[in-house]
Short mmCIF file of C-alpha atoms and ligand atoms in Angstrom, two decimals:
data_model
loop_
_atom_site.label_atom_id
_atom_site.label_comp_id
_atom_site.label_asym_id
_atom_site.label_seq_id
_atom_site.Cartn_x
_atom_site.Cartn_y
_atom_site.Cartn_z
CA MET A 1 -5.54 123.00 -2.86
CA PRO A 2 -2.80 122.94 -1.01
CA SER A 3 -1.01 119.17 -0.37
CA VAL A 4 -0.40 116.77 2.19
CA THR A 5 2.05 114.19 2.44
CA VAL A 6 1.35 111.56 4.95
CA VAL A 7 4.18 109.22 6.34
CA GLY A 8 2.43 105.47 6.90
CA ALA A 9 -0.36 104.00 5.83
CA GLY A 10 -1.64 102.68 8.59
CA VAL A 11 -5.07 103.68 9.91
CA ALA A 12 -3.74 106.80 10.95
CA GLY A 13 -2.36 108.08 8.24
CA LEU A 14 -5.46 106.32 5.63
CA THR A 15 -8.22 108.20 7.77
CA ILE A 16 -6.45 111.61 7.39
CA GLY A 17 -5.88 110.90 3.58
CA PHE A 18 -9.25 110.11 3.35
CA GLN A 19 -10.62 112.95 4.57
CA LEU A 20 -8.23 115.20 2.79
CA ALA A 21 -8.98 113.56 -0.69
CA ARG A 22 -12.38 113.91 -0.47
CA GLN A 23 -11.96 117.77 -0.03
CA GLY A 24 -9.83 118.08 -2.91
CA TYR A 25 -6.53 118.16 -1.32
CA ALA A 26 -3.73 116.70 -3.31
CA VAL A 27 -2.74 113.67 -0.61
CA THR A 28 0.74 111.69 -1.30
CA ILE A 29 0.73 108.47 1.35
CA VAL A 30 3.86 106.82 1.61
CA GLU A 31 4.39 103.46 3.23
CA LYS A 32 7.47 101.22 3.54
CA ASN A 33 5.16 98.18 3.84
CA GLU A 34 4.04 96.61 0.55
CA VAL A 35 0.55 96.57 1.95
CA VAL A 36 -1.23 99.16 3.29
CA GLY A 37 -2.64 98.77 7.08
CA GLY A 38 0.33 99.27 9.60
CA LEU A 39 -0.49 97.34 12.81
CA GLY A 40 -4.00 96.94 11.29
CA ARG A 41 -2.92 95.04 8.13
CA SER A 42 -3.92 91.51 7.69
CA TRP A 43 -1.79 88.70 6.03
CA HIS A 44 -3.27 86.22 3.57
CA TYR A 45 -1.90 82.98 2.77
CA GLY A 46 -4.20 80.84 0.43
CA GLY A 47 -7.58 80.86 2.42
CA PHE A 48 -5.79 81.50 5.51
CA HIS A 49 -6.49 85.13 7.16
CA PHE A 50 -4.47 86.23 9.82
CA ASP A 51 -4.13 89.76 11.55
CA VAL A 52 -1.21 91.15 13.40
CA GLY A 53 -2.52 89.57 16.72
CA PRO A 54 -6.17 89.59 17.69
CA HIS A 55 -7.67 93.09 15.98
CA ARG A 56 -11.44 94.02 16.27
CA PHE A 57 -13.10 97.62 15.90
CA HIS A 58 -14.87 98.70 19.28
CA THR A 59 -15.52 102.09 20.14
CA GLU A 60 -17.81 104.28 21.86
CA ASN A 61 -16.88 107.81 19.91
CA PRO A 62 -20.14 107.71 17.39
CA ARG A 63 -18.22 109.36 14.69
CA VAL A 64 -15.23 106.95 14.81
CA ALA A 65 -18.06 104.11 14.57
CA GLU A 66 -20.09 105.86 11.65
CA PHE A 67 -16.53 106.29 9.44
CA ILE A 68 -15.84 102.62 10.15
CA ARG A 69 -19.19 101.64 8.93
CA HIS A 70 -18.92 104.05 5.91
CA ILE A 71 -15.60 102.42 4.80
CA LEU A 72 -16.41 98.67 5.75
CA GLU A 73 -20.04 99.13 4.23
CA ASP A 74 -21.78 95.21 3.85
CA GLU A 75 -17.99 93.63 5.09
CA ALA A 76 -18.94 94.90 9.11
CA LEU A 77 -20.00 91.83 10.47
CA GLU A 78 -21.10 92.60 14.15
CA ILE A 79 -19.34 89.93 16.54
CA PRO A 80 -19.89 89.14 20.67
CA ARG A 81 -16.40 89.46 22.38
CA LYS A 82 -15.19 85.68 23.71
CA SER A 83 -11.66 86.04 25.34
CA GLY A 84 -9.98 84.07 27.93
CA VAL A 85 -7.06 83.21 30.18
CA ARG A 86 -4.87 81.03 31.51
CA MET A 87 -4.09 80.84 35.15
CA PHE A 88 -3.44 77.66 37.75
CA GLY A 89 -3.12 75.52 34.65
CA LYS A 90 -6.41 76.20 33.47
CA PHE A 91 -8.66 78.46 30.66
CA HIS A 92 -10.55 80.80 31.95
CA ASP A 93 -13.13 83.55 30.52
CA TRP A 94 -11.98 86.86 30.47
CA PRO A 95 -12.99 89.01 32.82
CA LEU A 96 -12.85 86.56 35.52
CA ARG A 97 -15.92 84.51 36.60
CA PRO A 98 -16.33 82.47 39.83
CA SER A 99 -14.77 79.50 38.57
CA ILE A 100 -11.29 80.79 39.01
CA LEU A 101 -11.61 80.65 42.67
CA LEU A 102 -12.18 76.86 42.50
CA SER A 103 -9.19 76.80 40.34
CA MET A 104 -6.83 78.74 43.11
CA PRO A 105 -4.71 77.45 45.37
CA ILE A 106 -5.95 77.60 49.40
CA ARG A 107 -2.96 79.39 50.31
CA LEU A 108 -3.31 82.13 47.40
CA MET A 109 -7.09 82.70 48.58
CA PHE A 110 -6.18 83.35 51.73
CA ARG A 111 -2.80 85.86 50.60
CA GLY A 112 -5.70 87.50 48.51
CA ALA A 113 -8.13 87.84 50.98
CA ARG A 114 -5.61 89.14 53.24
CA ASP A 115 -4.45 92.01 50.84
CA LEU A 116 -8.44 93.41 51.24
CA ILE A 117 -8.53 93.59 54.72
CA PHE A 118 -4.70 94.98 54.88
CA ARG A 119 -4.22 97.33 51.64
CA GLU A 120 -1.07 98.35 50.91
CA SER A 121 0.36 101.99 49.57
CA LEU A 122 3.27 101.83 47.86
CA PRO A 123 4.65 105.60 46.70
CA GLY A 124 5.55 106.62 43.60
CA GLU A 125 4.12 106.81 39.89
CA SER A 126 5.35 103.56 38.62
CA PHE A 127 3.35 100.29 37.36
CA GLU A 128 3.99 98.09 40.32
CA ALA A 129 2.11 100.83 42.48
CA ASP A 130 -0.12 101.11 40.62
CA VAL A 131 -1.27 97.28 40.58
CA VAL A 132 -0.50 96.45 44.11
CA ASN A 133 -2.21 99.48 45.34
CA LYS A 134 -5.51 98.43 43.53
CA TYR A 135 -5.32 94.93 43.16
CA GLY A 136 -3.06 94.15 46.14
CA ARG A 137 0.53 92.06 46.45
CA THR A 138 -0.84 88.41 45.71
CA LEU A 139 -2.37 89.22 42.26
CA TYR A 140 0.67 91.23 41.09
CA GLU A 141 2.62 88.80 42.49
CA ILE A 142 0.86 85.63 40.71
CA PHE A 143 -0.38 87.27 37.02
CA PHE A 144 0.54 90.81 36.54
CA LYS A 145 4.35 90.81 37.26
CA PRO A 146 5.17 87.74 35.57
CA TYR A 147 2.82 88.48 32.68
CA THR A 148 4.63 92.06 32.29
CA GLU A 149 7.89 90.56 32.76
CA LYS A 150 7.31 88.01 30.27
CA PHE A 151 5.61 90.68 27.14
CA LEU A 152 8.14 93.44 28.05
CA PHE A 153 11.55 92.23 29.24
CA TYR A 154 10.70 95.37 32.43
CA SER A 155 10.47 94.44 35.65
CA PRO A 156 6.95 96.75 36.82
CA PRO A 157 8.84 98.70 39.43
CA ALA A 158 10.83 100.36 36.02
CA LEU A 159 7.57 100.78 34.17
CA HIS A 160 5.49 103.83 34.22
CA ARG A 161 1.76 103.56 36.06
CA ASP A 162 0.25 104.38 32.56
CA TRP A 163 1.48 101.27 31.34
CA ALA A 164 -1.09 100.14 33.73
CA ARG A 165 -3.90 102.60 32.88
CA ALA A 166 -3.76 102.23 29.12
CA GLY A 167 -2.82 98.61 28.50
CA VAL A 168 -4.67 96.84 32.02
CA ASN A 169 -7.16 98.78 32.20
CA ARG A 170 -8.44 98.92 28.55
CA ALA A 171 -7.20 95.49 27.13
CA ILE A 172 -7.00 92.71 29.69
CA ILE A 173 -10.21 94.40 31.92
CA ASP A 174 -13.13 94.79 30.12
CA LYS A 175 -14.44 98.61 30.46
CA ARG A 176 -18.42 97.34 31.44
CA ALA A 177 -17.15 94.86 34.15
CA SER A 178 -13.70 97.38 35.36
CA ALA A 179 -12.10 96.62 38.24
CA ASP A 180 -10.54 99.53 40.18
CA ASN A 181 -9.37 97.93 42.93
CA LEU A 182 -9.16 94.54 44.58
CA TRP A 183 -12.86 94.87 45.92
CA THR A 184 -14.30 95.54 42.18
CA LEU A 185 -11.92 92.96 40.88
CA LEU A 186 -13.58 90.52 43.83
CA LYS A 187 -17.40 91.29 43.18
CA ASN A 188 -17.29 91.61 39.61
CA THR A 189 -15.49 87.99 39.98
CA LEU A 190 -18.40 86.78 42.39
CA LEU A 191 -21.55 88.64 40.54
CA PRO A 192 -20.12 88.87 37.34
CA LYS A 193 -22.18 91.53 35.28
CA PRO A 194 -23.17 90.46 32.04
CA VAL A 195 -20.44 91.72 29.47
CA GLU A 196 -21.99 91.63 26.01
CA THR A 197 -19.58 93.47 24.31
CA THR A 198 -19.68 93.30 20.56
CA PHE A 199 -17.23 94.45 18.10
CA LEU A 200 -17.37 94.99 14.09
CA TYR A 201 -15.08 92.32 11.92
CA PRO A 202 -14.20 92.05 8.63
CA PRO A 203 -15.24 88.21 7.23
CA THR A 204 -11.49 88.24 5.78
CA GLY A 205 -9.30 90.12 8.21
CA VAL A 206 -9.31 93.73 9.76
CA GLY A 207 -6.92 94.67 6.89
CA ARG A 208 -10.10 95.03 4.96
CA PHE A 209 -10.55 98.62 6.51
CA SER A 210 -7.11 99.55 5.12
CA GLU A 211 -7.25 98.22 1.96
CA ARG A 212 -10.82 99.43 1.07
CA ALA A 213 -10.05 102.66 2.41
CA ALA A 214 -7.34 102.73 0.02
CA GLU A 215 -9.10 101.91 -2.73
CA ARG A 216 -11.25 105.19 -2.25
CA ILE A 217 -8.79 107.54 -1.79
CA GLU A 218 -7.37 106.29 -5.03
CA ARG A 219 -10.41 106.68 -6.36
CA MET A 220 -10.17 110.56 -5.44
CA GLY A 221 -7.20 111.19 -7.09
CA GLY A 222 -4.86 110.48 -3.85
CA ARG A 223 -1.33 108.65 -4.41
CA ILE A 224 -0.22 106.08 -2.32
CA VAL A 225 2.89 104.85 -2.47
CA LEU A 226 3.63 101.54 -1.64
CA GLY A 227 7.04 99.20 -0.65
CA ARG A 228 8.86 102.70 -0.44
CA GLY A 229 9.77 103.72 2.83
CA VAL A 230 10.90 107.71 3.85
CA THR A 231 14.59 107.49 3.63
CA ALA A 232 15.32 111.17 4.28
CA LEU A 233 13.59 114.63 5.40
CA GLU A 234 14.68 117.74 3.39
CA ARG A 235 14.67 120.73 5.83
CA GLY A 236 14.75 124.23 5.10
CA GLN A 237 14.70 126.90 7.83
CA ARG A 238 11.34 126.31 10.09
CA ARG A 239 9.86 123.40 7.69
CA ILE A 240 10.47 119.90 6.02
CA THR A 241 10.26 120.86 2.52
CA ALA A 242 10.44 117.32 1.19
CA VAL A 243 10.76 113.60 1.80
CA HIS A 244 12.97 111.08 0.07
CA ILE A 245 11.34 107.72 -0.79
CA ALA A 246 14.37 106.08 -2.63
CA ASP A 247 14.75 107.66 -5.91
CA GLU A 248 12.09 109.79 -5.93
CA ARG A 249 11.82 113.54 -3.86
CA ILE A 250 8.17 114.54 -2.97
CA ALA A 251 8.33 118.26 -2.28
CA CYS A 252 5.91 118.52 0.59
CA ASP A 253 3.64 121.58 1.82
CA ASN A 254 2.21 119.80 4.92
CA ILE A 255 3.71 116.49 6.61
CA VAL A 256 1.92 114.12 8.70
CA TRP A 257 3.93 111.83 10.32
CA THR A 258 2.75 108.42 11.80
CA ALA A 259 5.42 106.46 11.31
CA PRO A 260 8.03 106.05 15.00
CA LEU A 261 9.17 108.70 16.48
CA THR A 262 12.33 107.46 17.13
CA VAL A 263 12.59 106.98 13.08
CA ILE A 264 11.71 110.87 12.53
CA ASN A 265 14.82 111.62 14.93
CA ARG A 266 17.00 109.96 12.88
CA TYR A 267 16.28 111.70 10.07
CA LEU A 268 16.53 115.15 11.68
CA ASP A 269 19.48 114.36 13.62
CA ILE A 270 17.82 114.57 16.74
CA ALA A 271 20.03 112.22 19.25
CA GLY A 272 19.65 111.54 23.18
CA VAL A 273 15.95 110.80 23.25
CA ASP A 274 15.30 107.38 25.40
CA LEU A 275 12.08 106.14 24.00
CA GLU A 276 11.86 102.56 23.16
CA TYR A 277 9.43 100.63 21.10
CA LEU A 278 8.55 96.49 21.53
CA SER A 279 8.65 94.97 18.25
CA THR A 280 6.83 90.71 18.10
CA VAL A 281 7.48 87.95 16.30
CA PHE A 282 4.11 86.46 14.79
CA TYR A 283 3.91 82.32 14.58
CA ASN A 284 0.65 82.42 11.89
CA LEU A 285 -0.50 78.53 12.17
CA GLU A 286 -1.97 77.04 9.79
CA LEU A 287 -4.46 73.68 11.36
CA SER A 288 -6.11 70.85 9.72
CA LYS A 289 -9.06 71.02 12.30
CA PRO A 290 -11.06 73.39 14.12
CA VAL A 291 -9.75 75.40 17.17
CA LYS A 292 -10.15 73.62 20.54
CA LEU A 293 -11.03 76.87 22.41
CA ASP A 294 -13.80 79.16 21.83
CA TYR A 295 -11.65 82.14 22.58
CA GLN A 296 -11.02 85.26 20.28
CA TRP A 297 -7.78 85.55 22.26
CA THR A 298 -6.27 84.42 25.44
CA TYR A 299 -3.63 85.46 27.84
CA TYR A 300 -0.80 83.20 29.48
CA GLY A 301 0.15 83.88 32.26
CA GLY A 302 2.12 80.67 33.30
CA ASP A 303 5.90 79.81 31.91
CA GLU A 304 5.07 79.22 28.15
CA ILE A 305 6.93 80.83 25.91
CA PHE A 306 4.45 82.75 24.49
CA SER A 307 2.11 85.67 26.36
CA ARG A 308 -1.04 85.12 23.87
CA VAL A 309 -2.83 83.18 21.74
CA SER A 310 -5.74 84.37 18.89
CA ALA A 311 -7.49 82.30 17.04
CA PRO A 312 -8.81 83.87 13.82
CA THR A 313 -11.89 81.69 12.93
CA VAL A 314 -13.44 82.40 16.40
CA PHE A 315 -13.36 86.10 15.09
CA ALA A 316 -15.24 84.58 11.66
CA ALA A 317 -15.57 81.38 10.07
CA THR A 318 -14.45 82.76 6.64
CA MET A 319 -10.99 83.15 8.25
CA ALA A 320 -9.82 79.71 7.48
CA PRO A 321 -11.32 76.91 4.47
CA PRO A 322 -14.06 74.99 5.93
CA GLY A 323 -13.14 72.45 8.18
CA LYS A 324 -9.42 74.56 8.95
CA SER A 325 -8.67 77.09 11.82
CA GLY A 326 -5.68 78.78 12.38
CA LEU A 327 -3.63 80.14 15.51
CA CYS A 328 -2.28 83.55 15.89
CA ILE A 329 1.26 83.55 18.65
CA GLU A 330 3.09 86.52 19.79
CA PHE A 331 6.58 86.19 20.47
CA THR A 332 7.62 89.61 21.92
CA CYS A 333 11.09 90.75 21.24
CA ARG A 334 13.07 94.02 20.23
CA GLU A 335 13.82 94.67 16.59
CA GLY A 336 16.86 92.62 15.56
CA ASP A 337 17.48 90.65 18.89
CA GLU A 338 18.68 86.95 19.01
CA ARG A 339 14.80 86.21 19.23
CA TRP A 340 13.94 88.46 16.14
CA GLN A 341 17.18 86.78 13.80
CA ASN A 342 16.40 83.25 15.08
CA ALA A 343 12.72 83.04 15.21
CA GLU A 344 12.39 79.71 13.53
CA ARG A 345 14.39 78.41 16.20
CA TYR A 346 11.62 78.54 18.53
CA THR A 347 9.08 76.79 16.33
CA GLY A 348 9.09 73.72 17.98
CA ALA A 349 9.06 74.97 21.87
CA MET A 350 6.11 77.30 20.58
CA ILE A 351 4.11 74.03 19.50
CA ASN A 352 5.72 72.24 22.38
CA ASP A 353 3.61 74.59 25.00
CA LEU A 354 0.49 74.63 22.56
CA VAL A 355 0.55 70.99 23.37
CA ARG A 356 1.44 71.11 26.72
CA THR A 357 -1.24 73.92 27.70
CA GLY A 358 -3.88 71.59 25.63
CA THR A 359 -4.40 74.45 23.28
CA ILE A 360 -3.98 72.15 20.76
CA ASP A 361 -3.90 68.11 20.91
CA SER A 362 -0.95 67.37 18.98
CA PRO A 363 1.82 68.81 17.29
CA SER A 364 0.68 66.99 13.67
CA ASP A 365 -2.05 69.22 13.84
CA VAL A 366 -0.25 72.47 12.80
CA GLU A 367 -0.09 71.94 8.41
CA ALA A 368 2.19 75.12 8.25
CA VAL A 369 3.69 78.43 10.23
CA HIS A 370 4.25 81.42 8.75
CA ILE A 371 6.71 83.22 11.04
CA GLU A 372 5.91 87.69 10.27
CA ARG A 373 8.59 89.75 12.57
CA VAL A 374 6.72 93.28 13.20
CA PRO A 375 8.56 96.20 14.47
CA PHE A 376 7.21 99.20 17.07
CA THR A 377 4.57 97.37 17.97
CA TYR A 378 4.31 99.12 21.72
CA PRO A 379 5.07 102.03 22.91
CA ILE A 380 7.08 101.11 25.95
CA TYR A 381 6.19 103.50 29.07
CA LYS A 382 9.30 103.30 31.38
CA LEU A 383 9.34 105.65 34.25
CA ASN A 384 10.97 108.32 32.52
CA TYR A 385 8.81 107.91 29.24
CA LEU A 386 7.05 111.20 29.78
CA GLY A 387 9.93 113.93 29.97
CA GLU A 388 11.43 112.01 27.19
CA ILE A 389 8.34 112.62 25.15
CA GLN A 390 8.64 116.65 26.04
CA LYS A 391 12.09 116.54 25.23
CA ASN A 392 11.78 114.87 21.87
CA LEU A 393 8.62 117.33 20.98
CA ARG A 394 10.61 120.39 22.42
CA ALA A 395 13.49 118.91 19.27
CA LEU A 396 10.62 119.12 17.03
CA ALA A 397 8.81 122.16 17.21
CA ARG A 398 10.84 124.51 15.15
CA TYR A 399 8.92 122.14 11.99
CA GLY A 400 6.29 124.56 11.62
CA ASN A 401 4.58 122.42 9.16
CA LEU A 402 5.10 118.73 10.70
CA LEU A 403 2.01 117.16 12.73
CA LEU A 404 2.42 113.93 14.44
CA ALA A 405 -0.18 111.02 14.70
CA GLY A 406 -0.69 107.60 15.50
CA ARG A 407 -0.01 104.97 17.77
CA CYS A 408 3.70 105.27 16.52
CA GLY A 409 3.98 109.10 15.98
CA ARG A 410 2.68 109.92 18.97
CA PHE A 411 4.23 107.42 21.15
CA TRP A 412 0.82 106.21 22.17
CA TYR A 413 -0.31 102.89 23.39
CA ASN A 414 -3.74 102.84 21.90
CA ASN A 415 -6.05 101.44 19.52
CA MET A 416 -7.51 101.59 15.57
CA ASP A 417 -10.33 103.64 17.19
CA HIS A 418 -8.07 105.95 18.70
CA SER A 419 -6.00 106.56 15.62
CA ILE A 420 -9.14 107.10 13.55
CA GLY A 421 -10.62 109.27 15.28
CA GLN A 422 -7.59 111.48 15.75
CA GLY A 423 -7.21 111.05 12.03
CA LEU A 424 -10.70 112.74 11.69
CA THR A 425 -9.86 115.46 14.13
CA MET A 426 -6.54 116.11 12.50
CA ALA A 427 -8.17 116.58 9.10
CA ASP A 428 -10.58 118.77 10.71
CA LYS A 429 -7.96 120.96 11.69
CA ILE A 430 -6.02 121.11 8.39
CA LEU A 431 -9.22 121.83 6.63
CA ARG A 432 -10.25 124.83 8.90
CA GLY A 433 -6.55 126.24 8.14
CA GLU A 434 -5.39 125.96 12.00
CA VAL A 435 -1.84 126.42 12.89
CA LEU A 436 -0.52 122.70 11.44
CA SER A 437 2.23 122.80 14.48
CA GLU A 438 0.76 121.88 17.87
CA ILE A 439 4.23 120.36 18.50
CA ASP A 440 5.47 123.45 20.52
CA THR A 441 2.19 123.40 22.96
CA ALA A 442 2.45 119.85 23.75
CA ASP A 443 1.06 118.68 26.86
CA ARG A 444 -0.58 115.69 28.49
CA GLU A 445 -2.87 115.28 25.61
CA PHE A 446 -0.50 114.78 23.09
CA TRP A 447 -0.48 111.60 23.67
CA ALA A 448 -3.27 111.14 26.62
CA THR A 449 -5.18 107.97 26.57
CA GLU A 450 -8.83 107.46 26.11
CA GLU A 451 -9.34 107.96 30.21
CA ASP A 452 -7.61 111.19 29.92
CA GLY A 453 -10.41 112.21 27.34
CA GLY A 454 -7.45 112.80 25.04
CA VAL A 455 -9.65 111.24 22.31
CA PRO A 456 -12.30 113.74 20.76
CA SER A 457 -16.01 112.48 21.07
CA ARG A 458 -17.76 115.39 21.34
CA GLU A 459 -21.19 115.26 19.37
CA GLU A 460 -20.29 118.99 18.03
CA GLU A 461 -16.63 117.76 16.17
CA ILE A 462 -19.25 115.42 13.89
CA ALA A 463 -18.06 116.83 10.56
CA GLU A 464 -20.44 117.01 7.49
CA PRO A 465 -21.89 113.82 5.78
CA LEU A 466 -18.92 111.74 4.58
CA GLU A 467 -19.43 112.29 0.68
CA GLU A 468 -16.60 111.32 -1.51
CA THR A 469 -15.69 112.68 -5.02
CA GLN A 470 -14.51 110.78 -7.81
CA ALA A 471 -11.16 112.34 -9.67
CA THR A 472 -11.47 113.36 -13.13
C1 FAD B 501 -0.87 92.59 19.12
C2 FAD B 501 -1.64 93.84 18.58
C3 FAD B 501 -2.94 93.45 19.11
C4 FAD B 501 -3.78 94.79 18.66
N1 FAD B 501 -5.11 94.93 19.05
C5 FAD B 501 -6.07 95.82 18.91
C6 FAD B 501 -7.23 95.68 19.01
O1 FAD B 501 -8.16 94.33 19.01
N2 FAD B 501 -8.25 96.44 18.29
C7 FAD B 501 -7.80 97.75 18.14
O2 FAD B 501 -8.47 98.62 17.65
N3 FAD B 501 -6.23 98.45 17.90
C8 FAD B 501 -5.50 97.28 18.54
N4 FAD B 501 -4.11 97.22 18.43
C9 FAD B 501 -3.86 98.28 18.51
C10 FAD B 501 -3.67 99.14 16.96
O3 FAD B 501 -2.93 97.83 15.90
C11 FAD B 501 -3.08 100.54 16.39
O4 FAD B 501 -3.57 101.61 17.78
C12 FAD B 501 -3.34 100.98 15.02
O5 FAD B 501 -3.35 100.14 14.20
C13 FAD B 501 -2.34 101.81 14.69
O6 FAD B 501 -2.58 103.04 13.60
P1 FAD B 501 -1.46 103.82 13.23
O7 FAD B 501 -1.58 103.91 11.74
O8 FAD B 501 -1.68 104.87 14.59
O9 FAD B 501 -0.34 103.39 13.04
P2 FAD B 501 0.67 102.19 12.41
O10 FAD B 501 -0.25 100.72 12.04
O11 FAD B 501 1.80 101.60 13.09
O12 FAD B 501 1.33 103.13 10.85
C14 FAD B 501 2.29 103.66 11.37
C15 FAD B 501 2.89 103.31 9.55
O13 FAD B 501 3.68 103.96 9.44
C16 FAD B 501 4.45 103.28 8.36
N5 FAD B 501 6.55 103.34 8.54
C17 FAD B 501 7.30 103.27 9.37
N6 FAD B 501 8.38 103.63 9.12
C18 FAD B 501 8.37 104.35 7.51
C19 FAD B 501 8.68 104.65 6.82
N7 FAD B 501 10.52 105.18 6.79
N8 FAD B 501 8.56 105.37 5.88
C20 FAD B 501 6.96 105.13 5.75
N9 FAD B 501 6.59 104.07 6.13
C21 FAD B 501 6.52 104.05 7.29
C22 FAD B 501 4.61 101.54 9.35
O14 FAD B 501 4.97 100.27 8.19
C23 FAD B 501 2.89 101.59 9.26
O15 FAD B 501 2.62 101.35 8.01
C24 FAD B 501 -3.17 96.23 18.40
C25 FAD B 501 -2.09 96.32 18.42
C26 FAD B 501 -0.78 95.09 18.22
C27 FAD B 501 0.61 95.71 18.13
#
């Protein structure tokens, strides 16, 4: 059987590794972190468990759903979604409910109504044009613009509209209460459809999926190397022949790369590609009492220092010791910048804003703070990103045994289910012996979002039952 080396033990790499290992392939997964899971990992501090911000398993793809349940088995709790937003100095359910209208200053209500009548039609492909044309300038100015600037440090005119399509439509606005324009948003606000989205969640954090998948890959004979990232790639004429991790050389028949594109570019001497990732500092707070808000996560659109706060115990009570709780604050930055380096200095400001917004009662509620720095949390879709991806793919196309996968490897603003779905279909291709390199034929589908149909969901692609073979 041929060997496959997978770089990155996030959900994409583990799914591919799992599918190939169960068919007897020699699988080696190399991960630079000490634990598996990538962005879908969990941190454990005694009885407190935290994910990398809010993480939930939600999919409408039956094959992906079956795979997630197969891995989690009895650790899959089904939970209703409860998310919120803080606007106009108050907390509101998200998707929006009629109560938001009562909190809006009269002046803004009139401006919003005027937007409905006099629709703007900004030209171009920017995030600004997309949001203003759909939701009107008022909503853009009071929420989307400041939230985006706070989150990304880019102004919406400098971003591509795909940022709105992947981010706003999927992550913020619930699909079943979808709002394609201001009229629908208003209609859904006044006459909200019952949104009963549920999702799967393990009792001690989303990282259980990866931990369980990794255990089973190893039982099937796969090798998972932790705490040693790739430090160099060895190349032949049109192939990558080996990966180097610290003091070891691992020869490759085939290589699946799920780490960031900018990292592989460095190892293959590809320069002049303008692709950028956002990074995030997570402040995981242990609280001495239960949380006040019944939201799994809340977006903060005002002048608070952070953009989103999640509450693990609203996902599952088992995420903290009895009577206690936790809060995870997201503080976006660039790897190595001032925020990243001096994150500890911002702790006081974080806690002050939590008190000021009524998220907690007092600083004394906070018993401990764990600061975690995570690079490459989001690919940033700047206006030029499509051209830059094409340029990058052309440079990588010469390596015939290289496949790119996952959120970082495909510069893809996606969710775990997308990475898992892609891992399943990519493993199918490898098993069918199809030409490995699809890079040279790359087109929109390469990085496509769910809405583009880029994530396979066809019933006929459902592979054979999920059997595993024990390694001897
Ligand atoms: C704050 C936040 C909230 C999110 N919420 C949700 C949610 O609610 N639901 C959902 O489905 N998705 C959510 N997502 C998205 C989800 O986390 C990702 O889609 C998914 O985890 C991506 O998995 P992946 O395997 O493709 O990539 P990654 O998890 O990024 O895996 C890549 C791996 O490569 C490793 N790596 C990097 N460099 C090297 C190297 N040199 N050598 C070896 N290994 C290397 C990394 O350490 C990492 O483990 C969220 C993401 C963020 C940031």
